[in-house]
Short mmCIF file of N, CA, C and O in Angstrom, two decimals:
data_model
loop_
_atom_site.label_atom_id
_atom_site.label_comp_id
_atom_site.label_asym_id
_atom_site.label_seq_id
_atom_site.Cartn_x
_atom_site.Cartn_y
_atom_site.Cartn_z
N MET G 1 0.86 -1.18 0.00
CA MET G 1 0.00 0.00 0.00
C MET G 1 0.90 1.24 0.00
O MET G 1 1.82 1.35 0.79
N SER G 2 0.61 2.17 -0.90
CA SER G 2 1.41 3.39 -1.00
C SER G 2 1.11 4.31 0.19
O SER G 2 0.12 4.16 0.90
N ALA G 3 1.97 5.31 0.37
CA ALA G 3 1.79 6.27 1.46
C ALA G 3 0.47 7.02 1.31
O ALA G 3 -0.25 7.24 2.29
N SER G 4 0.11 7.42 0.08
CA SER G 4 -1.15 8.15 -0.11
C SER G 4 -2.35 7.24 0.16
O SER G 4 -3.37 7.70 0.67
N GLU G 5 -2.24 5.95 -0.19
CA GLU G 5 -3.33 5.01 0.12
C GLU G 5 -3.48 4.83 1.63
O GLU G 5 -4.60 4.74 2.13
N LYS G 6 -2.36 4.82 2.34
CA LYS G 6 -2.42 4.70 3.81
C LYS G 6 -3.13 5.91 4.40
O LYS G 6 -3.95 5.77 5.32
N THR G 7 -2.84 7.10 3.88
CA THR G 7 -3.49 8.31 4.37
C THR G 7 -4.99 8.25 4.11
O THR G 7 -5.80 8.53 5.00
N GLY G 8 -5.38 7.85 2.91
CA GLY G 8 -6.80 7.73 2.56
C GLY G 8 -7.51 6.69 3.39
O GLY G 8 -8.64 6.90 3.85
N THR G 9 -6.87 5.55 3.62
CA THR G 9 -7.46 4.49 4.43
C THR G 9 -7.65 4.96 5.87
O THR G 9 -8.70 4.77 6.47
N TRP G 10 -6.63 5.61 6.41
CA TRP G 10 -6.72 6.14 7.77
C TRP G 10 -7.89 7.12 7.86
O TRP G 10 -8.69 7.05 8.79
N LEU G 11 -8.01 8.02 6.88
CA LEU G 11 -9.07 9.02 6.89
C LEU G 11 -10.44 8.37 6.86
O LEU G 11 -11.32 8.72 7.66
N ARG G 12 -10.65 7.41 5.96
CA ARG G 12 -11.95 6.72 5.88
C ARG G 12 -12.30 6.06 7.21
O ARG G 12 -13.43 6.17 7.69
N GLN G 13 -11.34 5.38 7.80
CA GLN G 13 -11.59 4.68 9.07
C GLN G 13 -11.87 5.67 10.20
O GLN G 13 -12.75 5.44 11.04
N TRP G 14 -11.14 6.77 10.22
CA TRP G 14 -11.32 7.78 11.27
C TRP G 14 -12.68 8.44 11.16
O TRP G 14 -13.37 8.65 12.16
N ILE G 15 -13.08 8.79 9.94
CA ILE G 15 -14.40 9.39 9.72
C ILE G 15 -15.50 8.43 10.18
O ILE G 15 -16.42 8.82 10.90
N GLU G 16 -15.38 7.17 9.78
CA GLU G 16 -16.38 6.17 10.17
C GLU G 16 -16.43 5.99 11.68
O GLU G 16 -17.51 5.92 12.28
N ALA G 17 -15.28 5.92 12.33
CA ALA G 17 -15.22 5.72 13.78
C ALA G 17 -15.90 6.86 14.55
O ALA G 17 -16.38 6.65 15.66
N HIS G 18 -15.94 8.04 13.95
CA HIS G 18 -16.52 9.20 14.64
C HIS G 18 -17.86 9.63 14.05
O HIS G 18 -18.33 10.74 14.35
N GLY G 19 -18.45 8.80 13.22
CA GLY G 19 -19.77 9.10 12.68
C GLY G 19 -19.78 10.26 11.72
O GLY G 19 -20.80 10.93 11.56
N GLY G 20 -18.65 10.53 11.08
CA GLY G 20 -18.57 11.64 10.14
C GLY G 20 -19.16 11.30 8.79
O GLY G 20 -19.45 10.14 8.48
N ALA G 21 -19.34 12.33 7.97
CA ALA G 21 -19.90 12.17 6.63
C ALA G 21 -18.85 12.41 5.55
O ALA G 21 -18.98 11.91 4.43
N ALA G 22 -17.81 13.19 5.87
CA ALA G 22 -16.80 13.56 4.87
C ALA G 22 -15.55 14.02 5.61
O ALA G 22 -15.58 14.28 6.81
N GLY G 23 -14.46 14.11 4.85
CA GLY G 23 -13.24 14.61 5.48
C GLY G 23 -12.11 14.81 4.49
O GLY G 23 -12.19 14.37 3.34
N THR G 24 -11.07 15.47 4.97
CA THR G 24 -9.88 15.74 4.16
C THR G 24 -8.63 15.64 5.02
O THR G 24 -8.68 15.79 6.25
N VAL G 25 -7.52 15.41 4.34
CA VAL G 25 -6.19 15.53 4.96
C VAL G 25 -5.37 16.41 4.03
O VAL G 25 -5.30 16.16 2.83
N HIS G 26 -4.81 17.46 4.60
CA HIS G 26 -3.89 18.35 3.87
C HIS G 26 -2.51 18.24 4.50
O HIS G 26 -2.38 18.07 5.71
N VAL G 27 -1.47 18.36 3.67
CA VAL G 27 -0.08 18.31 4.10
C VAL G 27 0.57 19.65 3.80
O VAL G 27 0.37 20.23 2.72
N ARG G 28 1.37 20.13 4.73
CA ARG G 28 2.04 21.43 4.57
C ARG G 28 3.12 21.36 3.49
O ARG G 28 3.95 20.46 3.46
N ARG G 29 3.07 22.35 2.62
CA ARG G 29 4.11 22.58 1.62
C ARG G 29 4.39 24.07 1.65
O ARG G 29 3.66 24.86 1.05
N GLY G 30 5.41 24.46 2.41
CA GLY G 30 5.71 25.88 2.57
C GLY G 30 4.61 26.59 3.34
O GLY G 30 4.28 26.20 4.45
N GLU G 31 4.01 27.60 2.73
CA GLU G 31 2.93 28.36 3.36
C GLU G 31 1.55 27.92 2.86
O GLU G 31 0.56 28.61 3.10
N ASP G 32 1.50 26.77 2.18
CA ASP G 32 0.24 26.22 1.68
C ASP G 32 -0.02 24.86 2.30
O ASP G 32 0.90 24.20 2.80
N MET G 33 -1.27 24.43 2.22
CA MET G 33 -1.67 23.08 2.56
C MET G 33 -2.10 22.41 1.25
O MET G 33 -2.90 22.96 0.49
N VAL G 34 -1.54 21.22 0.98
CA VAL G 34 -1.82 20.49 -0.25
C VAL G 34 -2.67 19.27 0.10
O VAL G 34 -2.34 18.52 1.03
N LEU G 35 -3.74 19.06 -0.64
CA LEU G 35 -4.65 17.96 -0.38
C LEU G 35 -3.95 16.62 -0.58
O LEU G 35 -3.36 16.36 -1.62
N ALA G 36 -4.02 15.77 0.45
CA ALA G 36 -3.41 14.44 0.40
C ALA G 36 -4.48 13.34 0.32
O ALA G 36 -4.23 12.27 -0.22
N ALA G 37 -5.68 13.59 0.87
CA ALA G 37 -6.76 12.61 0.84
C ALA G 37 -8.09 13.33 1.04
O ALA G 37 -8.16 14.34 1.75
N ALA G 38 -9.13 12.79 0.41
CA ALA G 38 -10.48 13.35 0.55
C ALA G 38 -11.49 12.21 0.51
O ALA G 38 -11.35 11.29 -0.29
N VAL G 39 -12.48 12.28 1.37
CA VAL G 39 -13.55 11.28 1.43
C VAL G 39 -14.89 12.01 1.35
O VAL G 39 -15.15 12.92 2.15
N ASN G 40 -15.70 11.63 0.37
CA ASN G 40 -17.04 12.20 0.18
C ASN G 40 -17.03 13.72 -0.02
O ASN G 40 -17.94 14.42 0.41
N ILE G 41 -16.00 14.19 -0.70
CA ILE G 41 -15.91 15.61 -1.06
C ILE G 41 -16.23 15.71 -2.55
O ILE G 41 -15.59 15.03 -3.36
N PRO G 42 -17.21 16.52 -2.94
CA PRO G 42 -17.56 16.64 -4.36
C PRO G 42 -16.36 17.07 -5.21
O PRO G 42 -15.56 17.91 -4.76
N PRO G 43 -16.23 16.54 -6.44
CA PRO G 43 -15.09 16.89 -7.30
C PRO G 43 -14.84 18.39 -7.45
O PRO G 43 -13.68 18.81 -7.40
N PRO G 44 -15.87 19.24 -7.61
CA PRO G 44 -15.58 20.67 -7.72
C PRO G 44 -14.93 21.24 -6.45
O PRO G 44 -14.08 22.13 -6.52
N VAL G 45 -15.31 20.71 -5.28
CA VAL G 45 -14.73 21.17 -4.03
C VAL G 45 -13.30 20.65 -3.90
O VAL G 45 -12.41 21.37 -3.45
N VAL G 46 -13.06 19.40 -4.34
CA VAL G 46 -11.70 18.86 -4.34
C VAL G 46 -10.77 19.80 -5.11
O VAL G 46 -9.67 20.12 -4.66
N GLU G 47 -11.23 20.27 -6.27
CA GLU G 47 -10.40 21.18 -7.06
C GLU G 47 -10.14 22.49 -6.31
O GLU G 47 -9.04 23.02 -6.35
N ILE G 48 -11.15 23.00 -5.61
CA ILE G 48 -11.02 24.26 -4.88
C ILE G 48 -10.03 24.11 -3.72
O ILE G 48 -9.25 25.01 -3.43
N VAL G 49 -10.05 22.95 -3.04
CA VAL G 49 -9.22 22.77 -1.84
C VAL G 49 -7.93 22.00 -2.12
O VAL G 49 -7.22 21.65 -1.18
N ARG G 50 -7.62 21.77 -3.39
CA ARG G 50 -6.39 21.04 -3.73
C ARG G 50 -5.16 21.72 -3.12
O ARG G 50 -4.27 21.08 -2.61
N VAL G 51 -5.12 23.05 -3.16
CA VAL G 51 -4.08 23.83 -2.51
C VAL G 51 -4.77 24.93 -1.72
O VAL G 51 -5.54 25.71 -2.28
N VAL G 52 -4.51 24.96 -0.42
CA VAL G 52 -5.14 25.94 0.47
C VAL G 52 -4.05 26.83 1.07
O VAL G 52 -3.16 26.33 1.77
N PRO G 53 -4.10 28.12 0.80
CA PRO G 53 -3.11 29.03 1.39
C PRO G 53 -3.31 29.20 2.89
O PRO G 53 -4.43 29.10 3.40
N ARG G 54 -2.23 29.45 3.59
CA ARG G 54 -2.28 29.75 5.02
C ARG G 54 -3.29 30.88 5.25
O ARG G 54 -3.27 31.89 4.56
N GLY G 55 -4.22 30.66 6.19
CA GLY G 55 -5.18 31.69 6.56
C GLY G 55 -6.47 31.69 5.75
O GLY G 55 -7.36 32.47 6.03
N LYS G 56 -6.61 30.81 4.74
CA LYS G 56 -7.82 30.78 3.91
C LYS G 56 -8.62 29.51 4.20
O LYS G 56 -8.07 28.41 4.20
N GLY G 57 -9.91 29.66 4.42
CA GLY G 57 -10.76 28.51 4.69
C GLY G 57 -10.42 27.88 6.02
O GLY G 57 -9.53 28.32 6.75
N MET G 58 -11.15 26.84 6.37
CA MET G 58 -10.96 26.21 7.68
C MET G 58 -9.58 25.57 7.81
O MET G 58 -8.93 25.73 8.84
N ALA G 59 -9.10 24.87 6.77
CA ALA G 59 -7.78 24.23 6.85
C ALA G 59 -6.68 25.28 6.95
O ALA G 59 -5.75 25.14 7.76
N GLY G 60 -6.77 26.32 6.15
CA GLY G 60 -5.76 27.37 6.18
C GLY G 60 -5.75 28.14 7.49
O GLY G 60 -4.70 28.56 7.98
N LEU G 61 -6.93 28.31 8.09
CA LEU G 61 -7.01 28.99 9.38
C LEU G 61 -6.48 28.11 10.50
O LEU G 61 -5.82 28.59 11.42
N ALA G 62 -6.76 26.79 10.44
CA ALA G 62 -6.22 25.87 11.45
C ALA G 62 -4.69 25.89 11.38
O ALA G 62 -4.01 25.86 12.41
N PHE G 63 -4.15 25.96 10.16
CA PHE G 63 -2.71 26.07 9.95
C PHE G 63 -2.18 27.38 10.55
O PHE G 63 -1.24 27.39 11.35
N GLU G 64 -2.81 28.48 10.21
CA GLU G 64 -2.36 29.79 10.67
C GLU G 64 -2.48 29.96 12.19
O GLU G 64 -1.56 30.45 12.84
N ARG G 65 -3.60 29.53 12.74
CA ARG G 65 -3.87 29.73 14.17
C ARG G 65 -3.24 28.64 15.04
O ARG G 65 -3.14 28.80 16.26
N ASP G 66 -2.88 27.51 14.43
CA ASP G 66 -2.37 26.34 15.16
C ASP G 66 -3.34 25.90 16.25
O ASP G 66 -2.96 25.63 17.38
N GLU G 67 -4.60 25.86 15.87
CA GLU G 67 -5.66 25.37 16.76
C GLU G 67 -6.83 24.93 15.91
O GLU G 67 -6.98 25.38 14.76
N PRO G 68 -7.67 24.03 16.44
CA PRO G 68 -8.83 23.58 15.66
C PRO G 68 -9.76 24.74 15.32
O PRO G 68 -9.93 25.68 16.10
N VAL G 69 -10.33 24.65 14.12
CA VAL G 69 -11.32 25.62 13.65
C VAL G 69 -12.59 24.83 13.36
O VAL G 69 -12.54 23.86 12.60
N SER G 70 -13.69 25.23 13.97
CA SER G 70 -14.92 24.45 13.80
C SER G 70 -16.11 25.33 13.51
O SER G 70 -16.08 26.55 13.72
N THR G 71 -17.16 24.69 13.00
CA THR G 71 -18.44 25.34 12.76
C THR G 71 -19.55 24.35 13.08
O THR G 71 -19.38 23.14 12.90
N CYS G 72 -20.65 24.86 13.55
CA CYS G 72 -21.81 24.01 13.83
C CYS G 72 -22.56 23.68 12.54
O CYS G 72 -23.28 22.69 12.48
N ASN G 73 -22.42 24.55 11.52
CA ASN G 73 -23.15 24.33 10.27
C ASN G 73 -22.42 25.02 9.11
O ASN G 73 -22.40 26.25 9.03
N LEU G 74 -21.82 24.20 8.24
CA LEU G 74 -21.10 24.73 7.07
C LEU G 74 -21.99 25.60 6.19
O LEU G 74 -21.53 26.58 5.60
N LYS G 75 -23.27 25.23 6.10
CA LYS G 75 -24.18 25.90 5.17
C LYS G 75 -24.58 27.30 5.62
O LYS G 75 -24.86 28.15 4.78
N THR G 76 -24.62 27.53 6.94
CA THR G 76 -25.13 28.80 7.43
C THR G 76 -24.09 29.61 8.20
O THR G 76 -24.42 30.68 8.72
N ASP G 77 -22.86 29.14 8.28
CA ASP G 77 -21.82 29.82 9.04
C ASP G 77 -21.59 31.23 8.51
O ASP G 77 -21.47 31.44 7.31
N THR G 78 -21.55 32.19 9.42
CA THR G 78 -21.32 33.58 9.03
C THR G 78 -20.04 34.15 9.66
O THR G 78 -19.81 35.35 9.62
N SER G 79 -19.21 33.27 10.22
CA SER G 79 -18.00 33.73 10.91
C SER G 79 -16.93 34.23 9.95
O SER G 79 -16.02 34.95 10.35
N GLY G 80 -17.01 33.81 8.69
CA GLY G 80 -15.96 34.13 7.74
C GLY G 80 -14.92 33.03 7.65
O GLY G 80 -14.06 33.06 6.77
N ASP G 81 -14.97 32.05 8.56
CA ASP G 81 -14.01 30.95 8.55
C ASP G 81 -14.31 29.93 7.45
O ASP G 81 -13.42 29.24 6.98
N VAL G 82 -15.57 29.82 7.06
CA VAL G 82 -15.99 28.82 6.07
C VAL G 82 -16.03 29.47 4.69
O VAL G 82 -16.70 30.48 4.49
N ARG G 83 -15.30 28.89 3.74
CA ARG G 83 -15.26 29.41 2.37
C ARG G 83 -16.49 28.92 1.61
O ARG G 83 -17.06 27.87 1.93
N PRO G 84 -16.93 29.62 0.58
CA PRO G 84 -18.13 29.24 -0.17
C PRO G 84 -18.10 27.80 -0.70
O PRO G 84 -19.11 27.12 -0.69
N GLY G 85 -16.95 27.31 -1.14
CA GLY G 85 -16.87 25.95 -1.66
C GLY G 85 -17.23 24.89 -0.65
O GLY G 85 -17.78 23.84 -0.97
N ALA G 86 -16.95 25.15 0.62
CA ALA G 86 -17.25 24.17 1.67
C ALA G 86 -18.75 23.95 1.81
O ALA G 86 -19.19 22.88 2.22
N ARG G 87 -19.54 24.94 1.43
CA ARG G 87 -21.00 24.80 1.53
C ARG G 87 -21.54 23.76 0.56
O ARG G 87 -22.66 23.29 0.71
N ALA G 88 -20.75 23.38 -0.44
CA ALA G 88 -21.18 22.37 -1.41
C ALA G 88 -21.04 20.95 -0.88
O ALA G 88 -21.56 20.00 -1.46
N VAL G 89 -20.32 20.78 0.24
CA VAL G 89 -20.17 19.45 0.85
C VAL G 89 -21.49 19.10 1.51
O VAL G 89 -22.12 19.93 2.17
N ASP G 90 -21.92 17.85 1.34
CA ASP G 90 -23.19 17.40 1.91
C ASP G 90 -22.99 17.09 3.40
O ASP G 90 -22.98 15.94 3.82
N ALA G 91 -22.80 18.15 4.19
CA ALA G 91 -22.56 18.02 5.62
C ALA G 91 -22.88 19.35 6.28
O ALA G 91 -23.11 20.35 5.61
N HIS G 92 -22.87 19.34 7.61
CA HIS G 92 -23.15 20.56 8.36
C HIS G 92 -22.01 20.91 9.30
O HIS G 92 -21.21 21.77 9.00
N ALA G 93 -21.94 20.26 10.46
CA ALA G 93 -20.88 20.55 11.42
C ALA G 93 -19.54 20.07 10.88
O ALA G 93 -19.47 19.07 10.17
N ALA G 94 -18.47 20.81 11.19
CA ALA G 94 -17.15 20.42 10.71
C ALA G 94 -16.07 20.99 11.62
O ALA G 94 -16.29 22.00 12.30
N VAL G 95 -14.92 20.34 11.60
CA VAL G 95 -13.76 20.84 12.34
C VAL G 95 -12.50 20.53 11.53
O VAL G 95 -12.40 19.47 10.91
N ALA G 96 -11.57 21.47 11.50
CA ALA G 96 -10.25 21.30 10.88
C ALA G 96 -9.23 21.34 12.01
O ALA G 96 -9.23 22.28 12.82
N ILE G 97 -8.38 20.30 12.07
CA ILE G 97 -7.47 20.12 13.20
C ILE G 97 -6.02 20.13 12.72
O ILE G 97 -5.64 19.32 11.87
N PRO G 98 -5.17 21.02 13.27
CA PRO G 98 -3.77 21.00 12.87
C PRO G 98 -3.06 19.76 13.42
O PRO G 98 -3.38 19.28 14.51
N VAL G 99 -2.12 19.25 12.64
CA VAL G 99 -1.32 18.08 13.00
C VAL G 99 0.14 18.55 13.04
O VAL G 99 0.57 19.32 12.18
N HIS G 100 0.88 18.08 14.04
CA HIS G 100 2.23 18.58 14.29
C HIS G 100 3.32 17.54 14.05
O HIS G 100 3.09 16.35 14.18
N ASP G 101 4.52 18.05 13.74
CA ASP G 101 5.68 17.18 13.64
C ASP G 101 6.34 17.08 15.02
O ASP G 101 5.83 17.65 16.00
N GLY G 102 7.46 16.38 15.10
CA GLY G 102 8.13 16.16 16.38
C GLY G 102 8.59 17.43 17.07
O GLY G 102 8.74 17.45 18.29
N SER G 103 8.79 18.50 16.31
CA SER G 103 9.23 19.76 16.91
C SER G 103 8.07 20.70 17.23
O SER G 103 8.28 21.82 17.66
N GLY G 104 6.83 20.22 17.02
CA GLY G 104 5.66 21.03 17.35
C GLY G 104 5.18 21.95 16.24
O GLY G 104 4.25 22.72 16.44
N GLN G 105 5.79 21.86 15.06
CA GLN G 105 5.37 22.68 13.92
C GLN G 105 4.18 22.03 13.22
O GLN G 105 4.10 20.81 13.11
N VAL G 106 3.26 22.85 12.72
CA VAL G 106 2.12 22.32 11.97
C VAL G 106 2.65 21.70 10.68
O VAL G 106 3.35 22.35 9.91
N GLN G 107 2.32 20.41 10.47
CA GLN G 107 2.75 19.72 9.26
C GLN G 107 1.57 19.29 8.40
O GLN G 107 1.75 18.86 7.27
N GLY G 108 0.36 19.44 8.92
CA GLY G 108 -0.82 19.09 8.15
C GLY G 108 -2.09 19.52 8.88
O GLY G 108 -2.03 20.03 10.00
N VAL G 109 -3.22 19.30 8.22
CA VAL G 109 -4.53 19.59 8.81
C VAL G 109 -5.47 18.45 8.41
O VAL G 109 -5.54 18.07 7.25
N VAL G 110 -6.17 17.93 9.40
CA VAL G 110 -7.18 16.89 9.18
C VAL G 110 -8.54 17.52 9.41
O VAL G 110 -8.75 18.21 10.40
N GLY G 111 -9.47 17.27 8.49
CA GLY G 111 -10.82 17.80 8.62
C GLY G 111 -11.85 16.70 8.64
O GLY G 111 -11.69 15.68 7.96
N ILE G 112 -12.89 16.89 9.43
CA ILE G 112 -14.03 15.97 9.46
C ILE G 112 -15.31 16.79 9.47
O ILE G 112 -15.36 17.85 10.11
N ALA G 113 -16.30 16.31 8.72
CA ALA G 113 -17.60 16.97 8.66
C ALA G 113 -18.68 15.96 9.01
O ALA G 113 -18.53 14.76 8.73
N TYR G 114 -19.73 16.44 9.62
CA TYR G 114 -20.83 15.59 10.07
C TYR G 114 -22.11 15.93 9.33
O TYR G 114 -22.32 17.08 8.94
N ALA G 115 -22.97 14.93 9.18
CA ALA G 115 -24.23 15.12 8.45
C ALA G 115 -25.14 16.13 9.13
O ALA G 115 -25.82 16.90 8.47
N GLY G 116 -25.16 16.15 10.44
CA GLY G 116 -26.06 17.03 11.16
C GLY G 116 -25.37 18.22 11.79
O GLY G 116 -24.15 18.26 11.91
N GLU G 117 -26.18 19.18 12.18
CA GLU G 117 -25.67 20.35 12.87
C GLU G 117 -25.35 19.94 14.31
O GLU G 117 -26.10 19.21 14.93
N ARG G 118 -24.20 20.38 14.82
CA ARG G 118 -23.84 20.04 16.19
C ARG G 118 -22.69 20.91 16.66
O ARG G 118 -21.94 21.44 15.87
N ALA G 119 -22.59 21.01 17.96
CA ALA G 119 -21.45 21.69 18.58
C ALA G 119 -20.59 20.62 19.22
O ALA G 119 -21.11 19.64 19.76
N MET G 120 -19.28 20.77 19.13
CA MET G 120 -18.36 19.81 19.74
C MET G 120 -17.86 20.37 21.05
O MET G 120 -17.38 21.50 21.10
N ASP G 121 -17.97 19.56 22.11
CA ASP G 121 -17.46 20.02 23.40
C ASP G 121 -15.95 19.80 23.46
O ASP G 121 -15.36 19.17 22.58
N GLU G 122 -15.33 20.31 24.50
CA GLU G 122 -13.87 20.24 24.64
C GLU G 122 -13.37 18.80 24.68
O GLU G 122 -12.31 18.49 24.14
N GLN G 123 -14.13 17.90 25.33
CA GLN G 123 -13.71 16.50 25.44
C GLN G 123 -13.68 15.83 24.06
O GLN G 123 -12.72 15.16 23.71
N GLU G 124 -14.74 16.02 23.27
CA GLU G 124 -14.78 15.43 21.93
C GLU G 124 -13.67 16.01 21.06
O GLU G 124 -12.99 15.29 20.33
N LEU G 125 -13.47 17.31 21.14
CA LEU G 125 -12.43 17.96 20.36
C LEU G 125 -11.04 17.44 20.76
O LEU G 125 -10.17 17.24 19.91
N ALA G 126 -10.84 17.20 22.05
CA ALA G 126 -9.56 16.66 22.52
C ALA G 126 -9.31 15.26 21.97
O ALA G 126 -8.18 14.93 21.56
N VAL G 127 -10.35 14.43 21.93
CA VAL G 127 -10.21 13.08 21.37
C VAL G 127 -9.87 13.16 19.88
O VAL G 127 -8.93 12.50 19.40
N LEU G 128 -10.63 13.95 19.13
CA LEU G 128 -10.37 14.10 17.70
C LEU G 128 -8.97 14.63 17.44
O LEU G 128 -8.26 14.14 16.55
N THR G 129 -8.55 15.62 18.22
CA THR G 129 -7.23 16.21 18.05
C THR G 129 -6.13 15.19 18.33
O THR G 129 -5.18 15.07 17.55
N GLY G 130 -6.27 14.44 19.41
CA GLY G 130 -5.27 13.43 19.74
C GLY G 130 -5.15 12.37 18.66
O GLY G 130 -4.04 11.97 18.28
N GLU G 131 -6.27 11.93 18.13
CA GLU G 131 -6.26 10.92 17.08
C GLU G 131 -5.75 11.48 15.76
O GLU G 131 -5.07 10.78 15.00
N ALA G 132 -6.06 12.73 15.46
CA ALA G 132 -5.60 13.34 14.21
C ALA G 132 -4.08 13.38 14.15
O ALA G 132 -3.49 13.25 13.07
N GLU G 133 -3.43 13.51 15.29
CA GLU G 133 -1.97 13.57 15.32
C GLU G 133 -1.34 12.26 14.79
O GLU G 133 -0.17 12.25 14.42
N ALA G 134 -2.13 11.18 14.72
CA ALA G 134 -1.60 9.88 14.26
C ALA G 134 -1.74 9.67 12.75
O ALA G 134 -1.35 8.63 12.23
N VAL G 135 -2.30 10.64 12.03
CA VAL G 135 -2.51 10.48 10.59
C VAL G 135 -1.18 10.26 9.88
O VAL G 135 -0.21 10.96 10.15
N PRO G 136 -1.10 9.27 8.97
CA PRO G 136 0.11 9.12 8.17
C PRO G 136 0.07 10.14 7.01
O PRO G 136 -0.73 10.01 6.11
N LEU G 137 0.86 11.18 7.12
CA LEU G 137 0.82 12.26 6.13
C LEU G 137 1.64 11.94 4.90
O LEU G 137 2.78 11.52 5.01
N SER G 138 1.01 12.16 3.74
CA SER G 138 1.69 11.96 2.47
C SER G 138 0.90 12.62 1.36
O SER G 138 -0.31 12.67 1.40
N THR G 139 1.60 13.15 0.38
CA THR G 139 0.95 13.62 -0.84
C THR G 139 1.30 12.70 -2.00
O THR G 139 0.99 12.99 -3.14
N GLY G 140 1.99 11.59 -1.65
CA GLY G 140 2.48 10.66 -2.67
C GLY G 140 1.42 10.16 -3.54
O GLY G 140 1.50 9.65 -4.58
#
């Protein structure tokens, strides 16, 4: 199994384990995040999020802020954190979680979206964050 297949397999299993509907893994390349895996993301959205600049959209903001970025509803979010393309995903609640290397630098971002509207409490976010750190990152 190639490195990119491992990333995709991990993502599918992680989304399923947490009752998610869709998700992405981005890997840091300089000041951008490059898409490494996507599950249940419409092709037009895949093209939009193939490269995400630091500070743009949920993945770019998680990278810039070095903290999870979440929304209760992708479709109605007015915070400015959710980009228009994300509204095309058939999901509502979502979170983008930064992933770190051994020196504590952000090396990627893992995203999960849920079918229904919901708020994530600190305990759930801590579990998701801890597990996201185990993602095998690759753009291979």
